[in-house]
GROMACS .gro file of C-alpha atoms in nm:
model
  235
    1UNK     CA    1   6.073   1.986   4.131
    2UNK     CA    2   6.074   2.358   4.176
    3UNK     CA    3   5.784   2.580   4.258
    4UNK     CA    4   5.661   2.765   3.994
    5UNK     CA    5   5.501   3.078   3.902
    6UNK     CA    6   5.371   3.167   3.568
    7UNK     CA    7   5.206   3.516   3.429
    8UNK     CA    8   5.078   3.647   3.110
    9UNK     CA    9   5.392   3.777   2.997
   10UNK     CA   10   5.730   3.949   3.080
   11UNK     CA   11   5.598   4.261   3.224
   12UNK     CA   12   5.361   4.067   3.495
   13UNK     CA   13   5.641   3.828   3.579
   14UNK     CA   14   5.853   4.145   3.661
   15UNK     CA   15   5.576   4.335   3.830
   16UNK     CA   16   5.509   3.967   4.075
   17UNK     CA   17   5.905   3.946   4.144
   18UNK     CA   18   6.004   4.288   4.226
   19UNK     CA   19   5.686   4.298   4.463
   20UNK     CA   20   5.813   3.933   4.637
   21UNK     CA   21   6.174   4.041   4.618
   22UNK     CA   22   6.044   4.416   4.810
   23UNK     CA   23   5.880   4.178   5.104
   24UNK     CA   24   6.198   3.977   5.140
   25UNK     CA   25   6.394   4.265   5.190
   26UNK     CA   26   6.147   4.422   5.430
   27UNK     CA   27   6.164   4.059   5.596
   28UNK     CA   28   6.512   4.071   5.630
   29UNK     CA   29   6.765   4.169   5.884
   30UNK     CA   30   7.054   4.436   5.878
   31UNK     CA   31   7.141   4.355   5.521
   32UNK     CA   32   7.001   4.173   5.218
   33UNK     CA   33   7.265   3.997   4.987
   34UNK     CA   34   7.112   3.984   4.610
   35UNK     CA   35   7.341   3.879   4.377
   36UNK     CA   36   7.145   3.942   3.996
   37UNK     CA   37   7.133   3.820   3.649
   38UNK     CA   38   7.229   3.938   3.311
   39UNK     CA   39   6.992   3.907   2.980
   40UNK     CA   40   6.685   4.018   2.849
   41UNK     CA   41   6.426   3.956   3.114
   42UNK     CA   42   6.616   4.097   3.412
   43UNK     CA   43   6.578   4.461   3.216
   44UNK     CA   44   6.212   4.481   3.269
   45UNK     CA   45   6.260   4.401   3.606
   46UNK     CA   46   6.503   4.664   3.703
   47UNK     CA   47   6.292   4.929   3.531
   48UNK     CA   48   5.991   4.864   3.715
   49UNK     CA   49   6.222   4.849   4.016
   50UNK     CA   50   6.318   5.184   3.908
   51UNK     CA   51   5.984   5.333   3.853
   52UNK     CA   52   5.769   5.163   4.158
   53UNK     CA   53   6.042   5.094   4.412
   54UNK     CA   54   6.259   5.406   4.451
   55UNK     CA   55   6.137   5.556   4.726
   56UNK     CA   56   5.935   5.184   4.871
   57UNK     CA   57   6.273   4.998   4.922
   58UNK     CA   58   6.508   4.992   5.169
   59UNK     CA   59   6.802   5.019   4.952
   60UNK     CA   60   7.030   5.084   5.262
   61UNK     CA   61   6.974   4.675   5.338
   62UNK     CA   62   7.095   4.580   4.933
   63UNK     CA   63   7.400   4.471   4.878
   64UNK     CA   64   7.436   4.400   4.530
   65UNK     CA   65   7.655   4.114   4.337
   66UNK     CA   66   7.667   3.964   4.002
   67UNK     CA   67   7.598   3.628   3.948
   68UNK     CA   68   7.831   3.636   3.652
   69UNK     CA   69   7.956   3.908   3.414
   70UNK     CA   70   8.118   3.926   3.045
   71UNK     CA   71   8.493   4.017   3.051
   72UNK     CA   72   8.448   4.378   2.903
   73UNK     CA   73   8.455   4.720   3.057
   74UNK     CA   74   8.196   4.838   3.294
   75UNK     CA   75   8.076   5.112   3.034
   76UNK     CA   76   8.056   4.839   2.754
   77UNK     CA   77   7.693   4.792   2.632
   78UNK     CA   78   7.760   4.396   2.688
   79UNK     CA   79   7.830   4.428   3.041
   80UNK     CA   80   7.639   4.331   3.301
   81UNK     CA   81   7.694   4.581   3.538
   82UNK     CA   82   7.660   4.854   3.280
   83UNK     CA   83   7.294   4.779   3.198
   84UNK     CA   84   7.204   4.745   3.572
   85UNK     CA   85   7.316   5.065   3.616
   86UNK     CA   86   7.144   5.243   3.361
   87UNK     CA   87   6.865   5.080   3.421
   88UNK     CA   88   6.831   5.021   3.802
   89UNK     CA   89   7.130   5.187   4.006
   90UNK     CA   90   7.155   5.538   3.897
   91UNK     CA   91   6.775   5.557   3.945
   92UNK     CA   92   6.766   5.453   4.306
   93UNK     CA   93   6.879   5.574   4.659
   94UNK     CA   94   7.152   5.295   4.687
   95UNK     CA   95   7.506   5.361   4.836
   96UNK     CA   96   7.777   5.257   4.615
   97UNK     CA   97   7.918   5.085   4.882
   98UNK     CA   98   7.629   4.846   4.864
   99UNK     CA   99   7.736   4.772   4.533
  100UNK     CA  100   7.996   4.480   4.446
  101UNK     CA  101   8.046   4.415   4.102
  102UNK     CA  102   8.246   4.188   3.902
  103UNK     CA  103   8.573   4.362   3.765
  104UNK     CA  104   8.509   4.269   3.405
  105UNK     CA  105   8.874   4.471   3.280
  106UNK     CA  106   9.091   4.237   3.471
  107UNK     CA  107   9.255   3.928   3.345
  108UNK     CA  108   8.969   3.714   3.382
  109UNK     CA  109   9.211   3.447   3.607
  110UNK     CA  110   9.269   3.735   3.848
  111UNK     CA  111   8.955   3.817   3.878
  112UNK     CA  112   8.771   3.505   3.933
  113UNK     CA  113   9.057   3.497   4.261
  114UNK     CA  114   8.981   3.849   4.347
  115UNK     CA  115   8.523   3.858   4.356
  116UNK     CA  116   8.559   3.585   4.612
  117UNK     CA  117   8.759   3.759   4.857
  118UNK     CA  118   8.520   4.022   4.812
  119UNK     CA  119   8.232   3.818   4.878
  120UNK     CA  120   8.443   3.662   5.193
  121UNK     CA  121   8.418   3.943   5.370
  122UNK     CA  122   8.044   4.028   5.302
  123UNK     CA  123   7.822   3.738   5.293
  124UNK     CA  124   7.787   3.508   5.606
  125UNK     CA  125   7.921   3.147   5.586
  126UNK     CA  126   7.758   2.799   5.667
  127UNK     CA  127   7.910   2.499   5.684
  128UNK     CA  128   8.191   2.614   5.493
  129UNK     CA  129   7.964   2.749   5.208
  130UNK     CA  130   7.899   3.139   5.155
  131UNK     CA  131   7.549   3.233   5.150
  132UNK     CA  132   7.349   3.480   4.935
  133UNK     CA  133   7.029   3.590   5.091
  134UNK     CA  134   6.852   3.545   4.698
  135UNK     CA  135   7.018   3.484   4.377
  136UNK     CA  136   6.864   3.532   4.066
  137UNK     CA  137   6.897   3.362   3.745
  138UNK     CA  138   6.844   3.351   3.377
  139UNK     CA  139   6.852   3.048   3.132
  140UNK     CA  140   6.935   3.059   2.827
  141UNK     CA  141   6.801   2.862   2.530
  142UNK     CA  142   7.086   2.603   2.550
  143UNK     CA  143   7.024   2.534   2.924
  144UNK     CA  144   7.293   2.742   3.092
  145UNK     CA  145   7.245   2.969   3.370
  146UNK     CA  146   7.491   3.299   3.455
  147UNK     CA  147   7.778   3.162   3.247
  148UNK     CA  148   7.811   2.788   3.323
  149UNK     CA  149   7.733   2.624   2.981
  150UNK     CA  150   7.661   2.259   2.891
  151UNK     CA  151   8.005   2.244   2.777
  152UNK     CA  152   8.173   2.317   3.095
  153UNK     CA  153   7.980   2.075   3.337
  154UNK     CA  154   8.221   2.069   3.559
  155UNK     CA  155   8.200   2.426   3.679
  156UNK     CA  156   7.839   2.291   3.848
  157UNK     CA  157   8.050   2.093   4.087
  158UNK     CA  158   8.398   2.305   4.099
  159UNK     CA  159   8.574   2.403   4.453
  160UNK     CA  160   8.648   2.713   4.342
  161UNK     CA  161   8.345   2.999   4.413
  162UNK     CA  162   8.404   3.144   4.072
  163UNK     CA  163   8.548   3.060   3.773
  164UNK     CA  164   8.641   3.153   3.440
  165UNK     CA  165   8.361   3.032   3.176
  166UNK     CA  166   8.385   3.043   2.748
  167UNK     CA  167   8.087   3.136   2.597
  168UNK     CA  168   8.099   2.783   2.305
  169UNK     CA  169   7.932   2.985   2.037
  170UNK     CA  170   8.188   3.336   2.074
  171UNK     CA  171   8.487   3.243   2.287
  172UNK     CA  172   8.374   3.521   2.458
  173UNK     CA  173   8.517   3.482   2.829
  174UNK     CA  174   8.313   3.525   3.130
  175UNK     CA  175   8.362   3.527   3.535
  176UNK     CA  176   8.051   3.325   3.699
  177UNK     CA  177   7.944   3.218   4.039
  178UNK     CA  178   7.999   2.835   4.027
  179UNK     CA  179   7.713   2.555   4.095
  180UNK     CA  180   7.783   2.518   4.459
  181UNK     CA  181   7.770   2.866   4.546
  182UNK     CA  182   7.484   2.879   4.333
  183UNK     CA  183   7.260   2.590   4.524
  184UNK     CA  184   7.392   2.720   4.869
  185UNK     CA  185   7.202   3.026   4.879
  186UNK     CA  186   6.902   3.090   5.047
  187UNK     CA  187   6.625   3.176   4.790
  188UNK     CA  188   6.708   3.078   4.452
  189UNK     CA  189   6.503   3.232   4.181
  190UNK     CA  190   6.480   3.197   3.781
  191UNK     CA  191   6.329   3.444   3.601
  192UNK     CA  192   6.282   3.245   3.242
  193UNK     CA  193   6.081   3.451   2.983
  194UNK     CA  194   6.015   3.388   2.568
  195UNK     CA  195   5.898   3.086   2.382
  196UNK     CA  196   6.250   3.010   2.303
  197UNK     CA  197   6.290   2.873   2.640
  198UNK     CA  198   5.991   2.688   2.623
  199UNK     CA  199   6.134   2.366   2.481
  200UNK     CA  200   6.450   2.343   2.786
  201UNK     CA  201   6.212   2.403   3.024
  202UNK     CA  202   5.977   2.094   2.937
  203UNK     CA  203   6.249   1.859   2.955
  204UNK     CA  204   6.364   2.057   3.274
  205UNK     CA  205   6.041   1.988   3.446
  206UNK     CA  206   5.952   1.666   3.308
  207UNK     CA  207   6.288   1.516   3.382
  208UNK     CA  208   6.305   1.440   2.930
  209UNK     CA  209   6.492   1.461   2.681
  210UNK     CA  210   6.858   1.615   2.722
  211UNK     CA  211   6.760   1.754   3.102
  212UNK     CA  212   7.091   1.584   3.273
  213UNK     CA  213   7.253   1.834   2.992
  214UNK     CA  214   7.162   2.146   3.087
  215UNK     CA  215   7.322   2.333   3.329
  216UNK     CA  216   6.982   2.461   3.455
  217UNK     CA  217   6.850   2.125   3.525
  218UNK     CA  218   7.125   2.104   3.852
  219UNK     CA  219   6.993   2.419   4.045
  220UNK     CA  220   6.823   2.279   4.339
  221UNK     CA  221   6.535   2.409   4.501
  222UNK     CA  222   6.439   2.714   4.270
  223UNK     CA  223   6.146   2.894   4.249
  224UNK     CA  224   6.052   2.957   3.857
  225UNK     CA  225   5.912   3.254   3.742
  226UNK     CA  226   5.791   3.281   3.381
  227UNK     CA  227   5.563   3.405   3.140
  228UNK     CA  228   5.301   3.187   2.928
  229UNK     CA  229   5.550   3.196   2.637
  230UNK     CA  230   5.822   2.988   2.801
  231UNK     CA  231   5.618   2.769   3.076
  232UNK     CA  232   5.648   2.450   3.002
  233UNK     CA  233   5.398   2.235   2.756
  234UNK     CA  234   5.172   2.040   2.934
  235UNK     CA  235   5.098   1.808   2.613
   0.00000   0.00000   0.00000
């Protein structure tokens, strides 16, 4: 299973990551392709980004993508891309042409044709894959990760690079990266925070319960960062 790392509580788990994430970019080549998360936990991370990495980074090697985003404007509070940018993009010295984000206005069919053309002609390509440098993920209580959900298995193992995803609970729709995209990248890194998750992430580790259900559960190779809250029981 996947390497882990656990700290006291949201705020350390952030601090750890956006120190690792600053060597890998000073590791790297010409350009670093991140493609980030959504949610709760990734919004301590981007403020201490903010705050402690301004001026450290190299934010001429980022290129930014979304792992997935909701269908809604770019200004609505629910989007994806809106909350990185208020909380991470306007407060760093990052071009906008680093920045590749997920039209969330278009017809969600168009758009899951249109991000991978996009990400064609950025990100290099093995063996007929595209590759992210380091993606980062969330997981929600139910299992999923960006927006495939248990319901839509299938998106895990879908040609396509995106797709269009239904949230189950709100029909809300939603463009995501799709599981093969996903397990090609480089680095692969959940960031899993809240006792709420503590429960998926047992049966995730201990290969129990529902496991083969969650969507989570099929990421190869990740490194897990959490807090105390959501690390799994060792009972």
């Amino acid at each position: 299973m996947s390497h882990t790392h656990v700290f006291k509580d949201n705020q350390a788990v952030a601090e750890a990551f956006a120190e690792y994430l600053y060597q890998q970019v000073e590791a790297a080549g010409k350009y670093f392709h991140l493609a980030l998360s959504g949610g709760t936990t990734p919004k301590v991370l981007f403020d201490h980004l903010a705050e402690a990495y301004a001026d450290r980074m190299d934010w001429d090697k980022v290129h930014l993508y979304w792992g997935d985003e909701r269908c809604v404007a770019h200004n609505d509070p629910q989007s994806n891309f809106f909350m990185t940018s208020e909380r991470l993009i306007d407060k760093v010295p990052i071009s906008p042409g680093n920045i590749h984000r997920i039209v969330g206005e278009l017809l969600p069919e168009r758009e899951a044709r249109r991000y991978p053309l996009v990400l064609q002609e950025m990100l290099p390509m093995e063996n007929g894959r595209l590759i992210f440098d380091l993606i980062m993920l969330g997981m929600g209580s139910d299992g999923h990760t960006a927006s495939i959900f248990p319901h839509q298995m299938e998106l895990l193992t879908a040609e396509e690079t995106c797709a269009v995803a239904v949230h189950p609970d709100t029909g809300q729709r939603r463009i995501t990266l799709t599981g093969e995209v996903i397990n090609a990248a480089r680095q692969i890194h959940f960031l899993v925070t809240g006792a709420s998750k503590r429960p998926v992430v047992t049966e995730i580790f201990t290969h129990t319960g529902r496991c083969e259900s969650y969507p989570a559960y099929h990421i190869r190779g990740a490194q897990w960062w959490m807090d105390e809250a959501a690390a799994p029981s060792k009972e």
